[in-house]
Amino acid sequence: MSTAGGRRQQTRMPSVDEHVRQVVDAAPPLTDDQRARLAATLSPAQHNAGARRAAA
C-alpha cells in the first residue's frame, strides 16, 4: 500500500488463528448444556446415535 509521500505503509492483518482466538476469548463461557451438546456433536458418529435418540 502506498501513501501520498511515496512511503509504503504496512498494516499487519491478524492471522486466522489470532482472529479465532480473539472471538473465542470475547464470547461468554458455555453453559453445561451447551458444552454437552458440543461434545456430542464433535464425537464420532457411532457415539452420537444414542445422544441424538435421547434428545429427540
N, CA, C and O of each residue as an XYZ file, in Angstrom:
224
protein
N       0.845     -1.173      0.000
C       0.000      0.000      0.000
C       0.886      1.231      0.000
O       1.830      1.307      0.787
N       0.609      2.181     -0.851
C       1.406      3.389     -0.941
C       0.680      4.550     -0.296
O      -0.550      4.591     -0.249
N       1.461      5.491      0.197
C       0.889      6.721      0.714
C       1.224      7.838     -0.241
O       1.990      7.641     -1.184
N       0.665      9.004     -0.014
C       0.891     10.134     -0.912
C       2.365     10.507     -0.958
O       2.834     11.000     -1.984
N       3.100     10.292      0.107
C       4.518     10.639      0.161
C       5.406      9.603     -0.490
O       6.622      9.788     -0.533
N       4.850      8.531     -0.993
C       5.633      7.510     -1.648
C       6.157      6.437     -0.712
O       6.733      5.449     -1.166
N       5.969      6.615      0.578
C       6.407      5.597      1.540
C       5.372      4.489      1.606
O       4.171      4.730      1.483
N       5.851      3.286      1.800
C       4.923      2.150      1.944
C       4.497      2.046      3.396
O       5.315      2.112      4.313
N       3.234      1.885      3.572
C       2.694      1.679      4.909
C       2.203      0.244      4.992
O       1.350     -0.176      4.211
N       2.743     -0.500      5.938
C       2.342     -1.891      6.081
C       1.429     -2.027      7.290
O       1.756     -1.605      8.400
N       0.291     -2.623      7.041
C      -0.661     -2.906      8.100
C      -0.713     -4.410      8.265
O      -1.023     -5.137      7.322
N      -0.410     -4.869      9.456
C      -0.397     -6.305      9.698
C      -1.808     -6.776     10.007
O      -2.453     -6.302     10.942
N      -2.270     -7.721      9.200
C      -3.572     -8.342      9.432
C      -3.369     -9.510     10.390
O      -2.384    -10.240     10.277
N      -4.303     -9.694     11.341
C      -4.157    -10.857     12.227
C      -4.342    -12.151     11.441
O      -5.107    -12.201     10.478
N      -3.639    -13.185     11.858
C      -3.812    -14.489     11.212
C      -5.190    -15.036     11.578
O      -5.848    -14.534     12.490
N      -5.608    -16.053     10.868
C      -6.896    -16.679     11.167
C      -6.883    -17.198     12.607
O      -7.860    -17.037     13.339
N      -5.782    -17.814     13.002
C      -5.673    -18.337     14.374
C      -5.847    -17.224     15.403
O      -6.548    -17.396     16.400
N      -5.208    -16.090     15.158
C      -5.315    -14.956     16.092
C      -6.744    -14.422     16.137
O      -7.264    -14.108     17.208
N      -7.365    -14.325     14.983
C      -8.738    -13.813     14.929
C      -9.692    -14.746     15.672
O     -10.533    -14.293     16.449
N      -9.559    -16.045     15.431
C     -10.418    -17.019     16.111
C     -10.208    -16.929     17.617
O     -11.176    -16.959     18.377
N      -8.977    -16.821     18.050
C      -8.678    -16.717     19.486
C      -9.353    -15.484     20.076
O      -9.917    -15.559     21.168
N      -9.309    -14.349     19.374
C      -9.948    -13.122     19.858
C     -11.458    -13.297     19.977
O     -12.063    -12.862     20.958
N     -12.063    -13.932     18.982
C     -13.514    -14.146     19.004
C     -13.894    -15.073     20.148
O     -14.842    -14.798     20.884
N     -13.159    -16.169     20.301
C     -13.454    -17.133     21.374
C     -13.257    -16.488     22.744
O     -14.076    -16.679     23.643
N     -12.186    -15.735     22.905
C     -11.929    -15.086     24.192
C     -13.007    -14.059     24.543
O     -13.282    -13.836     25.722
N     -13.617    -13.435     23.541
C     -14.634    -12.415     23.787
C     -16.006    -13.024     24.086
O     -16.878    -12.344     24.626
N     -16.201    -14.284     23.743
C     -17.505    -14.929     23.940
C     -17.696    -15.313     25.405
O     -16.726    -15.595     26.109
N     -18.951    -15.324     25.863
C     -19.205    -15.774     27.237
C     -18.937    -17.274     27.358
O     -18.968    -17.985     26.355
N     -18.678    -17.760     28.562
C     -18.431    -19.203     28.734
C     -19.664    -20.025     28.371
O     -20.796    -19.551     28.470
N     -19.424    -21.260     27.951
C     -20.519    -22.162     27.609
C     -21.229    -22.628     28.873
O     -20.616    -22.777     29.930
N     -22.525    -22.854     28.744
C     -23.271    -23.476     29.839
C     -22.965    -24.972     29.810
O     -22.396    -25.472     28.840
N     -23.340    -25.679     30.863
C     -23.119    -27.127     30.895
C     -23.861    -27.810     29.747
O     -23.328    -28.730     29.127
N     -25.091    -27.367     29.460
C     -25.868    -27.950     28.372
C     -25.198    -27.689     27.019
O     -25.119    -28.590     26.185
N     -24.721    -26.475     26.801
C     -24.035    -26.162     25.544
C     -22.774    -27.005     25.392
O     -22.480    -27.504     24.306
N     -22.037    -27.161     26.477
C     -20.807    -27.949     26.446
C     -21.116    -29.415     26.105
O     -20.397    -30.030     25.317
N     -22.174    -29.971     26.689
C     -22.557    -31.360     26.414
C     -23.008    -31.527     24.963
O     -22.654    -32.514     24.317
N     -23.784    -30.574     24.446
C     -24.243    -30.651     23.056
C     -23.062    -30.558     22.090
O     -23.010    -31.282     21.096
N     -22.123    -29.674     22.382
C     -20.943    -29.535     21.524
C     -20.116    -30.811     21.550
O     -19.641    -31.265     20.508
N     -19.940    -31.391     22.729
C     -19.185    -32.641     22.839
C     -19.864    -33.753     22.047
O     -19.189    -34.537     21.380
N     -21.197    -33.829     22.114
C     -21.930    -34.851     21.367
C     -21.805    -34.615     19.862
O     -21.692    -35.565     19.088
N     -21.825    -33.372     19.460
C     -21.711    -33.034     18.036
C     -20.339    -33.397     17.489
O     -20.222    -33.857     16.353
N     -19.312    -33.193     18.285
C     -17.945    -33.409     17.816
C     -17.434    -34.828     18.032
O     -16.359    -35.175     17.544
N     -18.177    -35.644     18.748
C     -17.727    -37.016     18.979
C     -17.999    -37.869     17.735
O     -18.830    -37.504     16.903
N     -17.305    -38.998     17.608
C     -17.502    -39.867     16.435
C     -18.956    -40.290     16.272
O     -19.704    -40.343     17.248
N     -19.355    -40.589     15.042
C     -20.751    -40.864     14.689
C     -21.368    -41.998     15.495
O     -22.528    -41.893     15.894
N     -20.632    -43.084     15.750
C     -21.226    -44.210     16.467
C     -21.620    -43.813     17.892
O     -22.509    -44.437     18.473
N     -20.992    -42.808     18.457
C     -21.344    -42.361     19.797
C     -22.487    -41.355     19.769
O     -23.180    -41.182     20.771
N     -22.693    -40.691     18.637
C     -23.744    -39.684     18.527
C     -25.127    -40.293     18.391
O     -26.107    -39.640     18.748
N     -25.249    -41.501     17.895
C     -26.548    -42.092     17.627
C     -27.407    -42.147     18.893
O     -28.590    -41.810     18.848
N     -26.835    -42.560     20.004
C     -27.572    -42.607     21.271
C     -27.929    -41.228     21.783
O     -29.020    -41.023     22.315
N     -27.038    -40.301     21.630
C     -27.301    -38.935     22.086
C     -28.414    -38.293     21.268
O     -29.230    -37.546     21.807
N     -28.451    -38.570     20.007
C     -29.485    -37.991     19.135
C     -30.861    -38.591     19.473
O     -31.860    -37.872     19.509
N     -30.907    -39.892     19.717
C     -32.185    -40.512     20.072
C     -32.698    -39.976     21.398
O     -33.897    -39.742     21.546
N     -31.806    -39.777     22.366
C     -32.201    -39.292     23.672
C     -32.707    -37.856     23.593
O     -33.618    -37.478     24.330
N     -32.127    -37.057     22.709
C     -32.525    -35.658     22.580
C     -33.836    -35.501     21.838
O     -34.520    -34.490     21.994
N     -34.194    -36.486     21.034
C     -35.411    -36.362     20.192
C     -36.679    -36.543     20.960
O     -37.765    -36.466     20.386
